[in-house]
PDB file of C-alpha atoms and ligand atoms in Angstrom:
ATOM      1  CA  MET A   1      -7.103 -19.296   7.339  1.00 82.00           C
ATOM      2  CA  ARG A   2      -5.906 -16.070   9.615  1.00 96.00           C
ATOM      3  CA  ARG A   3      -7.311 -12.884   8.423  1.00 97.00           C
ATOM      4  CA  LYS A   4      -3.125 -10.355   8.428  1.00 98.00           C
ATOM      5  CA  LEU A   5      -3.013  -8.259  10.980  1.00 98.00           C
ATOM      6  CA  VAL A   6      -1.199  -4.917   9.896  1.00 98.00           C
ATOM      7  CA  ALA A   7      -0.491  -3.002  13.279  1.00 98.00           C
ATOM      8  CA  GLY A   8       1.782   0.274  14.053  1.00 98.00           C
ATOM      9  CA  ASN A   9       3.260   1.625  16.686  1.00 98.00           C
ATOM     10  CA  TRP A  10       4.156   5.556  16.810  1.00 98.00           C
ATOM     11  CA  LYS A  11       6.148   4.855  19.792  1.00 98.00           C
ATOM     12  CA  MET A  12       7.345   7.684  21.605  1.00 98.00           C
ATOM     13  CA  ASN A  13       6.285  10.107  18.865  1.00 98.00           C
ATOM     14  CA  GLY A  14       3.221  12.233  17.494  1.00 97.00           C
ATOM     15  CA  SER A  15       0.787  15.054  18.960  1.00 96.00           C
ATOM     16  CA  LEU A  16      -3.060  15.834  18.993  1.00 96.00           C
ATOM     17  CA  GLU A  17      -2.179  17.826  15.326  1.00 96.00           C
ATOM     18  CA  ALA A  18      -0.346  13.982  14.007  1.00 96.00           C
ATOM     19  CA  LEU A  19      -4.080  12.389  14.935  1.00 96.00           C
ATOM     20  CA  ALA A  20      -5.188  13.743  11.785  1.00 96.00           C
ATOM     21  CA  GLU A  21      -2.715  10.819  10.207  1.00 97.00           C
ATOM     22  CA  VAL A  22      -5.107   8.184  11.676  1.00 97.00           C
ATOM     23  CA  ASP A  23      -7.999   9.763   9.842  1.00 96.00           C
ATOM     24  CA  GLY A  24      -6.294   8.984   6.589  1.00 96.00           C
ATOM     25  CA  ILE A  25      -5.228   5.520   8.051  1.00 97.00           C
ATOM     26  CA  ALA A  26      -8.627   4.984   8.707  1.00 97.00           C
ATOM     27  CA  ALA A  27     -10.433   5.810   5.877  1.00 96.00           C
ATOM     28  CA  ALA A  28      -7.779   4.234   3.727  1.00 96.00           C
ATOM     29  CA  ALA A  29      -8.353   0.751   6.333  1.00 97.00           C
ATOM     30  CA  LYS A  30     -12.254   0.475   5.745  1.00 95.00           C
ATOM     31  CA  GLY A  31     -11.500  -1.288   1.985  1.00 92.00           C
ATOM     32  CA  ALA A  32      -8.180  -2.955   3.603  1.00 96.00           C
ATOM     33  CA  ASN A  33      -8.496  -7.098   3.371  1.00 96.00           C
ATOM     34  CA  CYS A  34      -6.953  -7.031   6.682  1.00 97.00           C
ATOM     35  CA  ASP A  35      -7.164  -5.937  10.068  1.00 97.00           C
ATOM     36  CA  VAL A  36      -5.542  -2.525  10.629  1.00 98.00           C
ATOM     37  CA  ALA A  37      -4.499  -1.508  14.559  1.00 98.00           C
ATOM     38  CA  LEU A  38      -2.243   1.641  15.566  1.00 98.00           C
ATOM     39  CA  ALA A  39      -0.345   1.428  18.984  1.00 98.00           C
ATOM     40  CA  LEU A  40      -0.328   5.142  20.121  1.00 98.00           C
ATOM     41  CA  PRO A  41       1.081   6.627  22.726  1.00 98.00           C
ATOM     42  CA  ALA A  42      -0.664   7.508  26.064  1.00 98.00           C
ATOM     43  CA  THR A  43      -1.721  11.038  25.847  1.00 98.00           C
ATOM     44  CA  LEU A  44      -2.784  10.273  21.821  1.00 98.00           C
ATOM     45  CA  LEU A  45      -5.132   6.924  22.794  1.00 97.00           C
ATOM     46  CA  LEU A  46      -8.729   8.554  24.633  1.00 97.00           C
ATOM     47  CA  SER A  47      -8.682  11.177  21.885  1.00 97.00           C
ATOM     48  CA  ALA A  48      -7.707   8.995  18.493  1.00 97.00           C
ATOM     49  CA  VAL A  49     -10.395   6.961  19.905  1.00 97.00           C
ATOM     50  CA  GLU A  50     -12.908   9.388  19.751  1.00 95.00           C
ATOM     51  CA  ARG A  51     -12.498  10.175  16.261  1.00 94.00           C
ATOM     52  CA  VAL A  52     -11.477   7.092  14.729  1.00 91.00           C
ATOM     53  CA  GLY A  53     -13.035   4.108  18.186  1.00 78.00           C
ATOM     54  CA  GLY A  54     -15.094   1.594  17.000  1.00 77.00           C
ATOM     55  CA  SER A  55     -13.768   2.118  13.395  1.00 85.00           C
ATOM     56  CA  SER A  56     -11.994   0.392  10.666  1.00 93.00           C
ATOM     57  CA  VAL A  57      -8.499   1.296  12.583  1.00 97.00           C
ATOM     58  CA  ALA A  58      -8.113  -1.200  16.903  1.00 97.00           C
ATOM     59  CA  ILE A  59      -7.114   1.223  19.093  1.00 98.00           C
ATOM     60  CA  GLY A  60      -4.402   0.483  21.366  1.00 98.00           C
ATOM     61  CA  ALA A  61      -0.981   1.083  23.774  1.00 98.00           C
ATOM     62  CA  GLN A  62       2.809   0.440  23.623  1.00 98.00           C
ATOM     63  CA  ASP A  63       3.368  -1.231  27.627  1.00 98.00           C
ATOM     64  CA  VAL A  64       0.700  -2.482  30.489  1.00 98.00           C
ATOM     65  CA  HIS A  65       1.727  -2.443  33.810  1.00 98.00           C
ATOM     66  CA  PRO A  66       0.798  -5.890  35.499  1.00 98.00           C
ATOM     67  CA  ALA A  67      -1.308  -4.539  38.369  1.00 98.00           C
ATOM     68  CA  GLU A  68      -4.483  -2.716  38.402  1.00 97.00           C
ATOM     69  CA  LYS A  69      -3.625  -0.044  40.343  1.00 98.00           C
ATOM     70  CA  GLY A  70      -1.423   1.525  43.216  1.00 98.00           C
ATOM     71  CA  ALA A  71       1.555   3.213  44.147  1.00 98.00           C
ATOM     72  CA  HIS A  72       3.825   2.383  40.306  1.00 98.00           C
ATOM     73  CA  THR A  73       3.903   6.373  39.446  1.00 98.00           C
ATOM     74  CA  GLY A  74       4.058   6.611  35.669  1.00 97.00           C
ATOM     75  CA  CYS A  75       2.331   3.612  35.335  1.00 98.00           C
ATOM     76  CA  ILE A  76      -0.526   2.687  33.706  1.00 98.00           C
ATOM     77  CA  SER A  77      -2.412   0.049  33.844  1.00 98.00           C
ATOM     78  CA  ALA A  78      -5.242  -2.463  32.056  1.00 98.00           C
ATOM     79  CA  VAL A  79      -7.946  -1.298  33.825  1.00 98.00           C
ATOM     80  CA  MET A  80      -6.895   2.485  32.799  1.00 98.00           C
ATOM     81  CA  LEU A  81      -6.043   1.800  29.378  1.00 98.00           C
ATOM     82  CA  LYS A  82      -9.934   0.100  28.727  1.00 98.00           C
ATOM     83  CA  ASP A  83     -11.235   3.399  30.545  1.00 97.00           C
ATOM     84  CA  ALA A  84      -9.351   5.057  27.933  1.00 97.00           C
ATOM     85  CA  GLY A  85     -10.705   3.052  24.850  1.00 97.00           C
ATOM     86  CA  ALA A  86      -8.109   0.923  23.797  1.00 97.00           C
ATOM     87  CA  SER A  87      -8.424  -2.722  22.425  1.00 98.00           C
ATOM     88  CA  PHE A  88      -5.470  -3.782  23.336  1.00 98.00           C
ATOM     89  CA  THR A  89      -1.756  -3.293  23.936  1.00 98.00           C
ATOM     90  CA  LEU A  90       1.785  -4.299  22.992  1.00 98.00           C
ATOM     91  CA  VAL A  91       3.925  -5.735  25.309  1.00 98.00           C
ATOM     92  CA  GLY A  92       7.794  -7.321  25.614  1.00 98.00           C
ATOM     93  CA  HIS A  93       8.862  -4.696  22.677  1.00 98.00           C
ATOM     94  CA  SER A  94      12.753  -4.923  22.619  1.00 98.00           C
ATOM     95  CA  GLU A  95      13.000  -0.846  22.738  1.00 98.00           C
ATOM     96  CA  ARG A  96      11.144  -1.657  26.864  1.00 98.00           C
ATOM     97  CA  ARG A  97      13.268  -5.277  27.122  1.00 97.00           C
ATOM     98  CA  ALA A  98      17.144  -3.158  26.446  1.00 97.00           C
ATOM     99  CA  ASP A  99      15.647   0.420  28.056  1.00 96.00           C
ATOM    100  CA  GLN A 100      13.378  -0.858  31.345  1.00 96.00           C
ATOM    101  CA  GLY A 101      14.840  -4.131  31.566  1.00 97.00           C
ATOM    102  CA  GLU A 102      11.957  -5.884  30.774  1.00 98.00           C
ATOM    103  CA  THR A 103      12.375 -10.073  31.790  1.00 98.00           C
ATOM    104  CA  ASP A 104      10.568 -12.521  30.328  1.00 98.00           C
ATOM    105  CA  ALA A 105       8.642 -12.597  33.203  1.00 98.00           C
ATOM    106  CA  ASP A 106       7.727  -9.151  33.350  1.00 98.00           C
ATOM    107  CA  VAL A 107       6.376  -9.525  29.734  1.00 98.00           C
ATOM    108  CA  ARG A 108       3.991 -12.317  30.715  1.00 98.00           C
ATOM    109  CA  ALA A 109       2.616 -10.947  33.763  1.00 98.00           C
ATOM    110  CA  LYS A 110       1.840  -8.117  31.749  1.00 98.00           C
ATOM    111  CA  ALA A 111       0.147  -9.912  28.714  1.00 98.00           C
ATOM    112  CA  GLU A 112      -2.046 -11.701  31.506  1.00 98.00           C
ATOM    113  CA  ALA A 113      -2.874  -8.789  33.156  1.00 98.00           C
ATOM    114  CA  ALA A 114      -4.083  -7.231  29.781  1.00 98.00           C
ATOM    115  CA  ARG A 115      -6.188 -10.533  28.957  1.00 98.00           C
ATOM    116  CA  ARG A 116      -7.984 -10.329  32.655  1.00 98.00           C
ATOM    117  CA  HIS A 117      -9.336  -6.561  31.499  1.00 98.00           C
ATOM    118  CA  GLY A 118     -10.236  -7.675  28.140  1.00 98.00           C
ATOM    119  CA  LEU A 119      -7.495  -5.856  25.984  1.00 98.00           C
ATOM    120  CA  ALA A 120      -6.161  -8.011  23.035  1.00 98.00           C
ATOM    121  CA  VAL A 121      -2.256  -8.103  23.455  1.00 98.00           C
ATOM    122  CA  ILE A 122       0.361  -8.210  20.403  1.00 99.00           C
ATOM    123  CA  LEU A 123       3.925  -9.919  22.269  1.00 98.00           C
ATOM    124  CA  CYS A 124       7.391  -9.110  20.298  1.00 98.00           C
ATOM    125  CA  VAL A 125       9.781 -11.621  20.878  1.00 98.00           C
ATOM    126  CA  GLY A 126      13.300 -10.826  18.518  1.00 98.00           C
ATOM    127  CA  GLU A 127      17.233 -11.775  18.791  1.00 98.00           C
ATOM    128  CA  THR A 128      19.866  -9.420  18.692  1.00 98.00           C
ATOM    129  CA  LEU A 129      22.352  -8.781  15.597  1.00 97.00           C
ATOM    130  CA  ALA A 130      25.612 -10.791  17.957  1.00 98.00           C
ATOM    131  CA  GLU A 131      22.590 -13.358  18.588  1.00 98.00           C
ATOM    132  CA  ARG A 132      21.682 -14.136  15.549  1.00 97.00           C
ATOM    133  CA  ASP A 133      25.711 -14.103  14.296  1.00 97.00           C
ATOM    134  CA  ALA A 134      26.773 -16.719  17.202  1.00 98.00           C
ATOM    135  CA  GLY A 135      24.166 -18.906  15.310  1.00 98.00           C
ATOM    136  CA  ARG A 136      22.024 -18.470  18.621  1.00 98.00           C
ATOM    137  CA  ALA A 137      18.376 -16.655  16.671  1.00 98.00           C
ATOM    138  CA  GLU A 138      16.251 -19.409  16.807  1.00 98.00           C
ATOM    139  CA  ALA A 139      16.824 -20.318  20.500  1.00 98.00           C
ATOM    140  CA  VAL A 140      17.085 -16.929  21.546  1.00 98.00           C
ATOM    141  CA  VAL A 141      13.182 -16.358  20.046  1.00 98.00           C
ATOM    142  CA  THR A 142      11.773 -19.501  21.298  1.00 98.00           C
ATOM    143  CA  GLY A 143      12.915 -18.880  24.697  1.00 98.00           C
ATOM    144  CA  GLN A 144      11.704 -15.724  24.751  1.00 98.00           C
ATOM    145  CA  LEU A 145       8.143 -16.723  23.550  1.00 98.00           C
ATOM    146  CA  GLU A 146       8.137 -19.899  25.947  1.00 98.00           C
ATOM    147  CA  GLY A 147       8.951 -17.435  28.748  1.00 98.00           C
ATOM    148  CA  SER A 148       6.905 -15.110  28.366  1.00 98.00           C
ATOM    149  CA  LEU A 149       3.869 -16.880  26.612  1.00 98.00           C
ATOM    150  CA  PRO A 150       1.151 -16.321  28.784  1.00 98.00           C
ATOM    151  CA  GLU A 151      -1.791 -18.740  30.287  1.00 98.00           C
ATOM    152  CA  GLY A 152      -4.525 -19.340  28.519  1.00 97.00           C
ATOM    153  CA  ALA A 153      -2.727 -17.764  24.971  1.00 98.00           C
ATOM    154  CA  ALA A 154      -5.433 -18.412  22.302  1.00 98.00           C
ATOM    155  CA  ALA A 155      -5.096 -16.870  18.765  1.00 98.00           C
ATOM    156  CA  GLU A 156      -8.652 -14.929  19.964  1.00 98.00           C
ATOM    157  CA  TRP A 157      -6.868 -12.294  21.856  1.00 98.00           C
ATOM    158  CA  LEU A 158      -2.813 -12.394  21.568  1.00 98.00           C
ATOM    159  CA  SER A 159      -0.638 -12.456  18.991  1.00 98.00           C
ATOM    160  CA  ILE A 160       3.037 -12.788  18.191  1.00 98.00           C
ATOM    161  CA  ALA A 161       4.843 -10.284  16.241  1.00 98.00           C
ATOM    162  CA  TYR A 162       8.939 -11.133  15.612  1.00 98.00           C
ATOM    163  CA  GLU A 163      11.051  -8.510  15.507  1.00 98.00           C
ATOM    164  CA  PRO A 164      15.182  -8.692  14.620  1.00 98.00           C
ATOM    165  CA  VAL A 165      16.049  -6.212  17.163  1.00 98.00           C
ATOM    166  CA  TRP A 166      19.154  -5.541  14.391  1.00 98.00           C
ATOM    167  CA  ALA A 167      15.975  -4.794  11.835  1.00 98.00           C
ATOM    168  CA  ILE A 168      13.732  -1.840  14.034  1.00 97.00           C
ATOM    169  CA  GLY A 169      14.675   1.302  12.716  1.00 96.00           C
ATOM    170  CA  THR A 170      17.859   0.357  10.589  1.00 97.00           C
ATOM    171  CA  GLY A 171      16.563  -0.125   6.675  1.00 96.00           C
ATOM    172  CA  ARG A 172      17.503  -3.601   6.913  1.00 96.00           C
ATOM    173  CA  THR A 173      15.335  -6.669   6.382  1.00 96.00           C
ATOM    174  CA  PRO A 174      15.635 -10.260   7.299  1.00 97.00           C
ATOM    175  CA  THR A 175      15.537 -12.276   3.800  1.00 97.00           C
ATOM    176  CA  VAL A 176      11.937 -12.960   3.287  1.00 97.00           C
ATOM    177  CA  ALA A 177      13.249 -17.386   3.465  1.00 98.00           C
ATOM    178  CA  ASP A 178      14.666 -16.463   7.048  1.00 98.00           C
ATOM    179  CA  VAL A 179      11.764 -14.939   7.817  1.00 98.00           C
ATOM    180  CA  ALA A 180       9.538 -17.429   7.594  1.00 98.00           C
ATOM    181  CA  ALA A 181      12.098 -19.981   8.894  1.00 98.00           C
ATOM    182  CA  MET A 182      11.956 -18.291  12.037  1.00 98.00           C
ATOM    183  CA  HIS A 183       7.827 -17.914  11.496  1.00 98.00           C
ATOM    184  CA  GLY A 184       7.894 -21.700  10.996  1.00 98.00           C
ATOM    185  CA  ALA A 185      10.198 -22.235  13.895  1.00 98.00           C
ATOM    186  CA  ILE A 186       7.350 -19.989  16.499  1.00 98.00           C
ATOM    187  CA  ARG A 187       4.863 -22.320  14.797  1.00 98.00           C
ATOM    188  CA  ALA A 188       6.502 -25.571  16.041  1.00 98.00           C
ATOM    189  CA  LYS A 189       7.311 -24.094  19.142  1.00 98.00           C
ATOM    190  CA  LEU A 190       3.384 -22.784  19.448  1.00 98.00           C
ATOM    191  CA  ARG A 191       2.295 -26.027  19.175  1.00 98.00           C
ATOM    192  CA  GLU A 192       4.744 -27.410  21.522  1.00 98.00           C
ATOM    193  CA  LEU A 193       3.359 -25.178  23.620  1.00 98.00           C
ATOM    194  CA  VAL A 194      -0.451 -24.351  23.043  1.00 98.00           C
ATOM    195  CA  GLY A 195      -1.549 -27.398  20.372  1.00 98.00           C
ATOM    196  CA  THR A 196      -3.838 -27.058  18.111  1.00 97.00           C
ATOM    197  CA  GLU A 197      -4.842 -23.368  18.548  1.00 97.00           C
ATOM    198  CA  ALA A 198      -1.224 -22.659  17.688  1.00 98.00           C
ATOM    199  CA  GLU A 199      -2.288 -22.947  14.173  1.00 98.00           C
ATOM    200  CA  ALA A 200      -4.806 -20.177  14.441  1.00 98.00           C
ATOM    201  CA  MET A 201      -2.585 -17.873  16.371  1.00 98.00           C
ATOM    202  CA  ARG A 202      -1.077 -14.632  13.956  1.00 98.00           C
ATOM    203  CA  LEU A 203       3.153 -13.996  13.919  1.00 98.00           C
ATOM    204  CA  LEU A 204       3.549 -10.443  12.596  1.00 98.00           C
ATOM    205  CA  TYR A 205       7.122  -9.467  11.333  1.00 98.00           C
ATOM    206  CA  GLY A 206       8.725  -6.241  12.595  1.00 98.00           C
ATOM    207  CA  GLY A 207      11.452  -4.687  11.632  1.00 98.00           C
ATOM    208  CA  SER A 208      12.152  -1.860   8.536  1.00 97.00           C
ATOM    209  CA  VAL A 209       8.688  -2.704   6.874  1.00 98.00           C
ATOM    210  CA  THR A 210       7.668  -0.090   3.821  1.00 98.00           C
ATOM    211  CA  GLY A 211       5.711  -0.281   1.250  1.00 98.00           C
ATOM    212  CA  GLU A 212       8.315  -0.763  -1.223  1.00 97.00           C
ATOM    213  CA  ASN A 213       8.939  -4.527   1.165  1.00 98.00           C
ATOM    214  CA  ALA A 214       5.643  -5.284   3.138  1.00 98.00           C
ATOM    215  CA  ALA A 215       4.114  -7.622  -0.002  1.00 97.00           C
ATOM    216  CA  GLU A 216       7.167 -10.577  -0.391  1.00 97.00           C
ATOM    217  CA  LEU A 217       7.135 -10.424   3.882  1.00 98.00           C
ATOM    218  CA  LEU A 218       3.776 -10.504   3.898  1.00 98.00           C
ATOM    219  CA  ASP A 219       3.719 -13.223   1.092  1.00 97.00           C
ATOM    220  CA  ALA A 220       6.115 -15.277   3.754  1.00 97.00           C
ATOM    221  CA  GLY A 221       5.159 -18.521   4.959  1.00 94.00           C
ATOM    222  CA  ASP A 222       3.790 -18.143   8.646  1.00 97.00           C
ATOM    223  CA  VAL A 223       3.483 -14.585   7.883  1.00 98.00           C
ATOM    224  CA  ASP A 224       0.008 -13.597   9.003  1.00 98.00           C
ATOM    225  CA  GLY A 225       0.840  -9.221   9.400  1.00 98.00           C
ATOM    226  CA  ALA A 226       3.028  -7.268  10.373  1.00 98.00           C
ATOM    227  CA  LEU A 227       4.504  -4.772  13.237  1.00 98.00           C
ATOM    228  CA  VAL A 228       5.631  -1.284  11.784  1.00 98.00           C
ATOM    229  CA  GLY A 229       7.751   1.373  13.427  1.00 98.00           C
ATOM    230  CA  GLY A 230       8.794   4.257  11.748  1.00 98.00           C
ATOM    231  CA  ALA A 231       6.553   3.818   8.620  1.00 98.00           C
ATOM    232  CA  SER A 232       3.061   4.202  10.240  1.00 98.00           C
ATOM    233  CA  LEU A 233       3.512   7.773  11.386  1.00 98.00           C
ATOM    234  CA  THR A 234       2.015   9.057   8.858  1.00 98.00           C
ATOM    235  CA  ALA A 235      -0.615   7.662   6.209  1.00 98.00           C
ATOM    236  CA  VAL A 236       1.484   8.121   3.337  1.00 98.00           C
ATOM    237  CA  LYS A 237       3.610   5.744   4.180  1.00 98.00           C
ATOM    238  CA  PHE A 238       1.529   3.615   6.431  1.00 98.00           C
ATOM    239  CA  VAL A 239      -1.973   3.359   3.994  1.00 98.00           C
ATOM    240  CA  PRO A 240       0.422   1.297   1.074  1.00 98.00           C
ATOM    241  CA  ILE A 241       1.685  -1.299   3.684  1.00 98.00           C
ATOM    242  CA  ILE A 242      -1.781  -1.231   4.743  1.00 98.00           C
ATOM    243  CA  GLU A 243      -3.035  -2.381   1.087  1.00 97.00           C
ATOM    244  CA  ALA A 244      -0.773  -5.261   0.465  1.00 97.00           C
ATOM    245  CA  PRO A 245      -2.512  -8.108   1.619  1.00 96.00           C
ATOM    246  CA  ALA A 246      -5.243  -7.461  -0.998  1.00 94.00           C
ATOM    247  CA  ARG A 247      -2.539  -7.259  -3.433  1.00 88.00           C
ATOM    248  CA  LEU A 248      -1.210 -11.272  -2.741  1.00 91.00           C
ATOM    249  CA  PRO A 249      -2.351 -14.580  -4.217  1.00 83.00           C
ATOM    250  CA  VAL A 250      -4.941 -16.189  -2.504  1.00 72.00           C
ATOM    251  CA  SER A 251      -3.682 -18.863  -0.839  1.00 61.00           C
TER     252      SER A 251
HETATM  253  C1  LIG B   1       9.010  -1.648  15.786  1.00 68.22           C
HETATM  254  O1  LIG B   1       9.676  -0.772  16.861  1.00 68.22           O
HETATM  255  O2  LIG B   1       8.165  -2.520  16.383  1.00 68.22           O
HETATM  256  C2  LIG B   1       9.414  -1.435  14.596  1.00 68.22           C
HETATM  257  C3  LIG B   1       9.100  -2.555  13.303  1.00 68.22           C
HETATM  258  O3  LIG B   1      10.182  -0.073  13.759  1.00 68.22           O
HETATM  259  P1  LIG B   1      10.788   0.125  12.822  1.00 68.22           P
HETATM  260  O4  LIG B   1       9.345  -0.751  11.268  1.00 68.22           O
HETATM  261  O5  LIG B   1      11.054   1.197  12.167  1.00 68.22           O
HETATM  262  O6  LIG B   1      12.012  -0.805  12.558  1.00 68.22           O
END
């Protein structure tokens, strides 16, 4: 039985003032029937950890550099994230794959660096609309997984987020059947790559998740949680999503 994980991704949003939202999210997370996490901008990590660290919400980063330290202007290492109190990081978000040209090999190196320094990892994969329209969605996603899965991948510290690029921030979502089919394909690929460890690994869906659609998406086959962008920025929008698992039929 995999406990669901609902993670928010604030992207390049949020100020110290906005941390009041984290208080509201942490309060609701105490009674939630799922794990709750927030990937915050680096500028807010330390303050958020001081505010709610060690409570019902895991505080993490959105990216990590593969090296420990050195001449990498503007980058942040896993050691530095740990030092700020982060407990996890995202890697391979499609916005970074597109904007920063991150390859599967880069993503894999980032995940391995995070693991070496004790951070949990949410590894993102997902196809573009052109790839889906060309009937290549499953091949693209399982290919990304194969190329970016870190050495020693284990459910204890690694989750996979399936985020179709065309569903991110657009208000469009795949059908529940399409999500279940892709998550099934991801689980099957994981079985090939990591054997029985695949059964325990959490697979999150991401892309325009809201309080309205969360329950049906979270109830889909092989969906063990959600990665939420826009709707994670305020407690009023995020709390209904973290409350959704409690409303699901017990499986
Ligand atoms: C994301 O960027 O990870 C995401 C899922 O964004 P949104 O929920 O806004 O579509």
